[in-house]
mmCIF file of C-alpha atoms in Angstrom:
data_model
loop_
_atom_site.group_PDB
_atom_site.id
_atom_site.type_symbol
_atom_site.label_atom_id
_atom_site.label_comp_id
_atom_site.label_asym_id
_atom_site.label_seq_id
_atom_site.Cartn_x
_atom_site.Cartn_y
_atom_site.Cartn_z
ATOM 1 C CA MET A 17 0.000 0.000 0.000
ATOM 2 C CA GLU A 18 1.328 3.448 -0.797
ATOM 3 C CA SER A 19 1.909 5.665 2.211
ATOM 4 C CA PRO A 20 -0.364 8.707 2.298
ATOM 5 C CA THR A 21 1.074 11.995 1.072
ATOM 6 C CA ARG A 22 2.481 14.130 3.868
ATOM 7 C CA TRP A 23 1.211 17.504 2.613
ATOM 8 C CA LEU A 24 2.897 20.664 3.850
ATOM 9 C CA ASP A 25 1.045 22.411 6.654
ATOM 10 C CA ALA A 26 -0.164 25.985 6.138
ATOM 11 C CA GLU A 27 2.970 27.606 7.574
ATOM 12 C CA GLN A 28 5.357 25.369 5.618
ATOM 13 C CA GLN A 29 3.428 26.085 2.449
ATOM 14 C CA ARG A 30 3.527 29.823 3.082
ATOM 15 C CA ILE A 31 7.293 29.757 3.716
ATOM 16 C CA TRP A 32 7.946 27.590 0.664
ATOM 17 C CA ARG A 33 6.041 29.973 -1.607
ATOM 18 C CA THR A 34 7.629 33.029 -0.040
ATOM 19 C CA TYR A 35 10.988 31.474 -0.823
ATOM 20 C CA LEU A 36 9.999 30.768 -4.460
ATOM 21 C CA LEU A 37 8.736 34.323 -4.985
ATOM 22 C CA GLY A 38 11.698 35.916 -3.183
ATOM 23 C CA ALA A 39 14.190 33.863 -5.195
ATOM 24 C CA ALA A 40 12.410 34.891 -8.411
ATOM 25 C CA ARG A 41 12.569 38.532 -7.293
ATOM 26 C CA ILE A 42 16.340 38.278 -6.587
ATOM 27 C CA ASN A 43 16.919 36.753 -10.022
ATOM 28 C CA GLU A 44 14.864 39.460 -11.725
ATOM 29 C CA VAL A 45 16.784 42.294 -10.102
ATOM 30 C CA LEU A 46 20.216 40.766 -10.702
ATOM 31 C CA ASP A 47 19.405 39.802 -14.284
ATOM 32 C CA ALA A 48 18.127 43.312 -15.024
ATOM 33 C CA ASP A 49 21.324 44.805 -13.616
ATOM 34 C CA LEU A 50 23.665 42.421 -15.460
ATOM 35 C CA ARG A 51 21.733 42.875 -18.701
ATOM 36 C CA THR A 52 23.154 46.405 -18.895
ATOM 37 C CA HIS A 53 26.501 44.603 -19.408
ATOM 38 C CA GLY A 54 25.002 42.033 -21.794
ATOM 39 C CA LEU A 55 25.305 39.267 -19.173
ATOM 40 C CA ASP A 56 22.929 37.015 -17.282
ATOM 41 C CA LEU A 57 23.494 35.564 -13.821
ATOM 42 C CA ALA A 58 24.727 32.187 -15.100
ATOM 43 C CA GLU A 59 27.322 33.888 -17.317
ATOM 44 C CA TYR A 60 28.429 36.173 -14.505
ATOM 45 C CA GLU A 61 28.972 33.162 -12.213
ATOM 46 C CA ILE A 62 31.142 31.568 -14.891
ATOM 47 C CA LEU A 63 33.280 34.713 -15.187
ATOM 48 C CA VAL A 64 33.732 34.887 -11.395
ATOM 49 C CA THR A 65 34.574 31.206 -11.039
ATOM 50 C CA LEU A 66 37.161 31.254 -13.836
ATOM 51 C CA SER A 67 38.705 34.507 -12.540
ATOM 52 C CA GLU A 68 39.495 32.779 -9.252
ATOM 53 C CA ALA A 69 40.949 29.583 -10.741
ATOM 54 C CA ASP A 70 44.678 28.937 -11.296
ATOM 55 C CA ASP A 71 45.693 30.431 -14.638
ATOM 56 C CA ARG A 72 42.030 31.534 -14.911
ATOM 57 C CA ARG A 73 40.993 28.196 -16.350
ATOM 58 C CA LEU A 74 39.086 25.068 -15.343
ATOM 59 C CA ARG A 75 38.101 21.817 -16.959
ATOM 60 C CA MET A 76 34.564 22.023 -18.292
ATOM 61 C CA ALA A 77 33.545 19.232 -15.880
ATOM 62 C CA GLU A 78 34.982 21.169 -12.904
ATOM 63 C CA LEU A 79 33.317 24.370 -14.050
ATOM 64 C CA ALA A 80 29.942 22.628 -14.376
ATOM 65 C CA GLU A 81 30.307 21.305 -10.844
ATOM 66 C CA ALA A 82 31.391 24.709 -9.452
ATOM 67 C CA VAL A 83 28.470 26.643 -10.932
ATOM 68 C CA HIS A 84 25.962 23.805 -10.466
ATOM 69 C CA GLN A 85 24.953 23.667 -14.107
ATOM 70 C CA SER A 86 24.359 20.572 -16.175
ATOM 71 C CA ARG A 87 27.097 19.837 -18.691
ATOM 72 C CA SER A 88 24.744 20.395 -21.609
ATOM 73 C CA ARG A 89 23.545 23.770 -20.333
ATOM 74 C CA LEU A 90 27.127 24.846 -19.572
ATOM 75 C CA THR A 91 28.320 23.855 -23.049
ATOM 76 C CA HIS A 92 25.572 25.999 -24.527
ATOM 77 C CA THR A 93 26.427 29.002 -22.322
ATOM 78 C CA VAL A 94 30.196 28.722 -22.895
ATOM 79 C CA THR A 95 29.666 28.529 -26.668
ATOM 80 C CA ARG A 96 27.737 31.785 -26.516
ATOM 81 C CA MET A 97 30.430 33.408 -24.353
ATOM 82 C CA GLU A 98 33.181 32.125 -26.624
ATOM 83 C CA ARG A 99 31.560 33.824 -29.619
ATOM 84 C CA ARG A 100 31.797 37.104 -27.736
ATOM 85 C CA GLY A 101 35.473 36.457 -26.924
ATOM 86 C CA LEU A 102 34.890 36.247 -23.150
ATOM 87 C CA VAL A 103 36.197 32.698 -22.737
ATOM 88 C CA GLU A 104 38.010 30.263 -24.980
ATOM 89 C CA ARG A 105 38.050 26.500 -24.952
ATOM 90 C CA GLN A 106 41.414 24.732 -25.012
ATOM 91 C CA SER A 107 42.243 21.071 -25.271
ATOM 92 C CA CYS A 108 45.620 20.093 -23.804
ATOM 93 C CA PRO A 109 47.605 17.472 -25.720
ATOM 94 C CA ASP A 110 49.093 16.095 -22.469
ATOM 95 C CA ASP A 111 45.747 15.928 -20.689
ATOM 96 C CA ARG A 112 43.188 13.576 -22.109
ATOM 97 C CA ARG A 113 40.646 14.355 -19.406
ATOM 98 C CA GLY A 114 38.886 16.818 -21.546
ATOM 99 C CA VAL A 115 38.509 20.421 -22.530
ATOM 100 C CA TRP A 116 39.400 23.482 -20.488
ATOM 101 C CA ALA A 117 37.558 26.797 -20.362
ATOM 102 C CA HIS A 118 39.896 29.778 -20.096
ATOM 103 C CA LEU A 119 38.924 33.347 -19.173
ATOM 104 C CA THR A 120 40.230 35.834 -21.755
ATOM 105 C CA GLU A 121 41.431 39.364 -21.050
ATOM 106 C CA ALA A 122 38.174 40.625 -22.563
ATOM 107 C CA GLY A 123 36.215 38.384 -20.167
ATOM 108 C CA MET A 124 38.254 39.620 -17.200
ATOM 109 C CA GLY A 125 37.667 43.211 -18.311
ATOM 110 C CA LEU A 126 33.901 42.697 -18.533
ATOM 111 C CA LEU A 127 33.886 41.092 -15.071
ATOM 112 C CA ARG A 128 35.756 44.105 -13.631
ATOM 113 C CA ARG A 129 33.297 46.524 -15.226
ATOM 114 C CA SER A 130 30.155 44.629 -14.221
ATOM 115 C CA ALA A 131 31.135 43.603 -10.665
ATOM 116 C CA PRO A 132 30.590 46.918 -8.790
ATOM 117 C CA SER A 133 26.937 47.394 -9.739
ATOM 118 C CA HIS A 134 26.250 43.660 -9.424
ATOM 119 C CA VAL A 135 27.572 43.623 -5.866
ATOM 120 C CA GLU A 136 25.529 46.715 -5.025
ATOM 121 C CA SER A 137 22.433 44.904 -6.331
ATOM 122 C CA VAL A 138 23.176 41.791 -4.250
ATOM 123 C CA ARG A 139 23.528 44.010 -1.163
ATOM 124 C CA ARG A 140 20.360 45.946 -1.829
ATOM 125 C CA VAL A 141 18.035 43.112 -2.862
ATOM 126 C CA PHE A 142 19.292 40.464 -0.442
ATOM 127 C CA VAL A 143 22.053 41.091 2.137
ATOM 128 C CA GLU A 144 20.733 44.369 3.503
ATOM 129 C CA ALA A 145 17.063 43.635 2.908
ATOM 130 C CA VAL A 146 17.352 40.502 5.057
ATOM 131 C CA GLY A 147 19.605 41.727 7.886
ATOM 132 C CA PRO A 148 22.615 39.970 9.435
ATOM 133 C CA GLU A 149 20.945 37.413 11.699
ATOM 134 C CA ASP A 150 18.514 35.859 9.241
ATOM 135 C CA PHE A 151 21.133 36.179 6.489
ATOM 136 C CA ARG A 152 23.385 33.859 8.495
ATOM 137 C CA ALA A 153 20.425 31.508 9.024
ATOM 138 C CA VAL A 154 19.920 31.452 5.240
ATOM 139 C CA GLY A 155 23.576 30.452 4.932
ATOM 140 C CA ARG A 156 23.124 27.567 7.370
ATOM 141 C CA ALA A 157 19.876 26.482 5.680
ATOM 142 C CA PHE A 158 21.340 26.283 2.172
ATOM 143 C CA GLU A 159 24.532 24.678 3.479
ATOM 144 C CA ARG A 160 22.298 21.865 4.752
ATOM 145 C CA VAL A 161 20.484 21.656 1.420
ATOM 146 C CA LEU A 162 23.865 21.099 -0.250
ATOM 147 C CA ALA A 163 25.049 18.655 2.436
ATOM 148 C CA ALA A 164 21.865 16.579 2.019
ATOM 149 C CA GLY A 165 22.538 16.509 -1.727
ATOM 150 C CA ARG A 166 26.101 15.263 -1.182
ATOM 151 C CA GLU A 167 24.882 12.528 1.174
ATOM 152 C CA SER A 168 22.218 11.309 -1.215
ATOM 153 C CA ALA A 169 24.841 11.213 -4.012
ATOM 154 C CA ASP A 170 27.100 8.883 -1.962
ATOM 155 C CA MET B 2 33.269 61.323 -7.556
ATOM 156 C CA GLU B 3 31.775 57.823 -7.584
ATOM 157 C CA SER B 4 31.521 56.191 -4.193
ATOM 158 C CA PRO B 5 33.831 53.190 -3.807
ATOM 159 C CA THR B 6 32.306 49.737 -4.254
ATOM 160 C CA ARG B 7 31.260 48.156 -0.971
ATOM 161 C CA TRP B 8 32.415 44.600 -1.737
ATOM 162 C CA LEU B 9 30.918 41.720 0.244
ATOM 163 C CA ASP B 10 33.127 40.500 3.077
ATOM 164 C CA ALA B 11 34.316 36.880 3.087
ATOM 165 C CA GLU B 12 31.390 35.571 5.143
ATOM 166 C CA GLN B 13 28.764 37.451 3.122
ATOM 167 C CA GLN B 14 30.310 36.152 -0.073
ATOM 168 C CA ARG B 15 30.334 32.591 1.220
ATOM 169 C CA ILE B 16 26.676 32.802 2.284
ATOM 170 C CA TRP B 17 25.640 34.390 -1.022
ATOM 171 C CA ARG B 18 27.298 31.627 -3.019
ATOM 172 C CA THR B 19 25.943 28.909 -0.748
ATOM 173 C CA TYR B 20 22.484 30.320 -1.412
ATOM 174 C CA LEU B 21 23.037 30.348 -5.194
ATOM 175 C CA LEU B 22 24.269 26.748 -5.210
ATOM 176 C CA GLY B 23 21.565 25.543 -2.815
ATOM 177 C CA ALA B 24 18.822 27.214 -4.853
ATOM 178 C CA ALA B 25 20.226 25.598 -8.016
ATOM 179 C CA ARG B 26 20.224 22.230 -6.235
ATOM 180 C CA ILE B 27 16.581 22.637 -5.161
ATOM 181 C CA ASN B 28 15.580 23.511 -8.723
ATOM 182 C CA GLU B 29 17.454 20.525 -10.129
ATOM 183 C CA VAL B 30 15.753 18.046 -7.805
ATOM 184 C CA LEU B 31 12.259 19.487 -8.270
ATOM 185 C CA ASP B 32 12.624 19.775 -12.038
ATOM 186 C CA ALA B 33 13.825 16.172 -12.277
ATOM 187 C CA ASP B 34 10.843 15.010 -10.252
ATOM 188 C CA LEU B 35 8.275 17.055 -12.203
ATOM 189 C CA ARG B 36 9.800 16.008 -15.528
ATOM 190 C CA THR B 37 8.387 12.509 -14.893
ATOM 191 C CA HIS B 38 4.999 14.230 -15.336
ATOM 192 C CA GLY B 39 6.167 16.309 -18.292
ATOM 193 C CA LEU B 40 6.171 19.512 -16.217
ATOM 194 C CA ASP B 41 8.740 22.018 -15.046
ATOM 195 C CA LEU B 42 8.588 24.072 -11.864
ATOM 196 C CA ALA B 43 7.185 27.196 -13.575
ATOM 197 C CA GLU B 44 4.347 25.166 -15.140
ATOM 198 C CA TYR B 45 3.595 23.442 -11.841
ATOM 199 C CA GLU B 46 3.323 26.826 -10.081
ATOM 200 C CA ILE B 47 0.840 27.945 -12.729
ATOM 201 C CA LEU B 48 -1.309 24.832 -12.202
ATOM 202 C CA VAL B 49 -1.309 25.353 -8.404
ATOM 203 C CA THR B 50 -2.117 29.057 -8.643
ATOM 204 C CA LEU B 51 -5.014 28.550 -11.045
ATOM 205 C CA SER B 52 -6.361 25.608 -9.016
ATOM 206 C CA GLU B 53 -6.779 27.920 -6.010
ATOM 207 C CA ALA B 54 -8.397 30.805 -7.879
ATOM 208 C CA ASP B 55 -12.167 31.417 -8.089
ATOM 209 C CA ASP B 56 -13.568 29.352 -10.964
ATOM 210 C CA ARG B 57 -9.986 28.162 -11.479
ATOM 211 C CA ARG B 58 -9.133 31.166 -13.606
ATOM 212 C CA LEU B 59 -7.127 34.390 -13.408
ATOM 213 C CA ARG B 60 -6.377 37.281 -15.705
ATOM 214 C CA MET B 61 -3.013 36.776 -17.388
ATOM 215 C CA ALA B 62 -1.734 39.924 -15.657
ATOM 216 C CA GLU B 63 -2.788 38.593 -12.239
ATOM 217 C CA LEU B 64 -1.262 35.214 -12.964
ATOM 218 C CA ALA B 65 2.047 36.811 -14.007
ATOM 219 C CA GLU B 66 2.100 38.744 -10.739
ATOM 220 C CA ALA B 67 1.201 35.682 -8.653
ATOM 221 C CA VAL B 68 3.931 33.452 -10.084
ATOM 222 C CA HIS B 69 6.450 36.301 -10.445
ATOM 223 C CA GLN B 70 7.019 35.755 -14.138
ATOM 224 C CA SER B 71 7.373 38.407 -16.800
ATOM 225 C CA ARG B 72 4.337 38.732 -19.070
ATOM 226 C CA SER B 73 6.347 37.606 -22.102
ATOM 227 C CA ARG B 74 7.680 34.503 -20.371
ATOM 228 C CA LEU B 75 4.240 33.638 -19.004
ATOM 229 C CA THR B 76 2.630 34.004 -22.441
ATOM 230 C CA HIS B 77 5.198 31.575 -23.820
ATOM 231 C CA THR B 78 4.624 29.047 -21.016
ATOM 232 C CA VAL B 79 0.815 29.279 -21.184
ATOM 233 C CA THR B 80 0.886 28.774 -24.968
ATOM 234 C CA ARG B 81 2.842 25.561 -24.438
ATOM 235 C CA MET B 82 0.433 24.410 -21.714
ATOM 236 C CA GLU B 83 -2.588 25.302 -23.845
ATOM 237 C CA ARG B 84 -1.313 23.067 -26.651
ATOM 238 C CA ARG B 85 -1.312 20.194 -24.167
ATOM 239 C CA GLY B 86 -4.857 21.027 -23.066
ATOM 240 C CA LEU B 87 -3.843 21.909 -19.482
ATOM 241 C CA VAL B 88 -5.108 25.489 -19.579
ATOM 242 C CA GLU B 89 -7.189 27.516 -21.987
ATOM 243 C CA ARG B 90 -7.274 31.225 -22.662
ATOM 244 C CA GLN B 91 -10.598 32.997 -22.651
ATOM 245 C CA SER B 92 -11.490 36.561 -23.443
ATOM 246 C CA CYS B 93 -14.655 37.879 -21.858
ATOM 247 C CA PRO B 94 -16.861 40.141 -24.007
ATOM 248 C CA ASP B 95 -17.960 42.136 -20.928
ATOM 249 C CA ASP B 96 -14.435 42.541 -19.591
ATOM 250 C CA ARG B 97 -12.076 44.514 -21.724
ATOM 251 C CA ARG B 98 -9.233 44.224 -19.225
ATOM 252 C CA GLY B 99 -7.716 41.359 -21.043
ATOM 253 C CA VAL B 100 -7.434 37.648 -21.362
ATOM 254 C CA TRP B 101 -8.077 35.006 -18.692
ATOM 255 C CA ALA B 102 -6.209 31.749 -18.179
ATOM 256 C CA HIS B 103 -8.474 28.896 -17.104
ATOM 257 C CA LEU B 104 -7.390 25.546 -15.656
ATOM 258 C CA THR B 105 -8.987 22.658 -17.577
ATOM 259 C CA GLU B 106 -10.075 19.320 -16.096
ATOM 260 C CA ALA B 107 -7.013 17.754 -17.734
ATOM 261 C CA GLY B 108 -4.787 20.351 -16.045
ATOM 262 C CA MET B 109 -6.453 19.706 -12.683
ATOM 263 C CA GLY B 110 -5.971 15.961 -13.184
ATOM 264 C CA LEU B 111 -2.269 16.368 -13.938
ATOM 265 C CA LEU B 112 -1.850 18.573 -10.858
ATOM 266 C CA ARG B 113 -3.506 15.902 -8.685
ATOM 267 C CA ARG B 114 -1.261 13.189 -10.101
ATOM 268 C CA SER B 115 1.989 15.175 -9.835
ATOM 269 C CA ALA B 116 1.428 16.830 -6.435
ATOM 270 C CA PRO B 117 2.219 13.922 -4.076
ATOM 271 C CA SER B 118 5.740 13.225 -5.330
ATOM 272 C CA HIS B 119 6.427 16.950 -5.789
ATOM 273 C CA VAL B 120 5.529 17.645 -2.163
ATOM 274 C CA GLU B 121 7.694 14.725 -1.026
ATOM 275 C CA SER B 122 10.598 16.238 -2.984
ATOM 276 C CA VAL B 123 10.078 19.686 -1.435
ATOM 277 C CA ARG B 124 10.112 18.069 1.995
ATOM 278 C CA ARG B 125 13.205 16.002 1.356
ATOM 279 C CA VAL B 126 15.371 18.579 -0.448
ATOM 280 C CA PHE B 127 14.361 21.630 1.583
ATOM 281 C CA VAL B 128 11.943 21.518 4.538
ATOM 282 C CA GLU B 129 13.432 18.524 6.319
ATOM 283 C CA ALA B 130 17.020 19.089 5.172
ATOM 284 C CA VAL B 131 16.956 22.570 6.749
ATOM 285 C CA GLY B 132 15.076 21.905 9.992
ATOM 286 C CA PRO B 133 12.226 23.959 11.514
ATOM 287 C CA GLU B 134 14.112 26.866 13.077
ATOM 288 C CA ASP B 135 16.229 27.918 10.110
ATOM 289 C CA PHE B 136 13.312 27.134 7.787
ATOM 290 C CA ARG B 137 11.282 29.801 9.590
ATOM 291 C CA ALA B 138 14.260 32.171 9.333
ATOM 292 C CA VAL B 139 14.317 31.539 5.568
ATOM 293 C CA GLY B 140 10.641 32.510 5.510
ATOM 294 C CA ARG B 141 11.356 35.783 7.325
ATOM 295 C CA ALA B 142 14.366 36.496 5.091
ATOM 296 C CA PHE B 143 12.496 36.086 1.804
ATOM 297 C CA GLU B 144 9.473 37.931 3.154
ATOM 298 C CA ARG B 145 11.810 40.916 3.630
ATOM 299 C CA VAL B 146 13.214 40.481 0.117
ATOM 300 C CA LEU B 147 9.648 40.764 -1.211
ATOM 301 C CA ALA B 148 8.760 43.670 1.101
ATOM 302 C CA ALA B 149 11.860 45.598 -0.047
ATOM 303 C CA GLY B 150 10.755 44.993 -3.633
ATOM 304 C CA ARG B 151 7.256 46.340 -2.916
ATOM 305 C CA GLU B 152 8.704 49.448 -1.247
ATOM 306 C CA SER B 153 11.053 50.189 -4.118
ATOM 307 C CA ALA B 154 8.130 49.791 -6.553
ATOM 308 C CA ASP B 155 6.104 52.447 -4.694
#
């Protein structure tokens, strides 16, 4: 016999929907801001992640993991960014474990130009709107979401 | 003179990125679950919202507001759902304020079939992974994100 569905209670449902709407709001604001630089949030995350890597490059598989995108979606995004000269793909003859994505000078320049207003938007729409105490609680909450994901992958 | 950028400190940056990755993880799990019913999260939210409305219908503008989607994105999604017979658009002769989206019996049936496993996924990946105290803090945090958005829209 199937076990009966454990529906969310009224408070859980309210919190879950508030989260969905708030997350959509954050995305809207950040996307609108980044659009003035011709970027979306996924592309911005790729620029940041590559800028912090050794030699500003990562294997595509590592990059996908770091920005939590599927390989197919990442390939699509990187192709678009490569056409604009922001990243380039390199295959190393002495490394058969695949293709690297490398941040170009143009990509680094765009990151430097777009970062100040992006960070101001993150502060305004999220960090300062929420306040320090609940912001730390959000950090703990999403750390546990990720930890539960790692456990279930083991 | 431009004011200097107020960069996030190390802890704020860590929390911000943990949130981005955790939110991506939640979306991945819920999308994978809903895909078994041929739905994505945005479509599911539309089914739920219409199912709770009077006569199971809303004006497109109200629906866009309720699910926090842009009008253009919503139009695209509703067109796709209409082709599958899940919703239908109606224009009322005595109401010139636009087009209504109406949940069909087929749409209601799909919602009933997909809800139990969706709710189990929400519980597993979020509600129970996080725990009650920080889950309530997440609710407060995203309520403030939405309130800040309403204020800035005034």
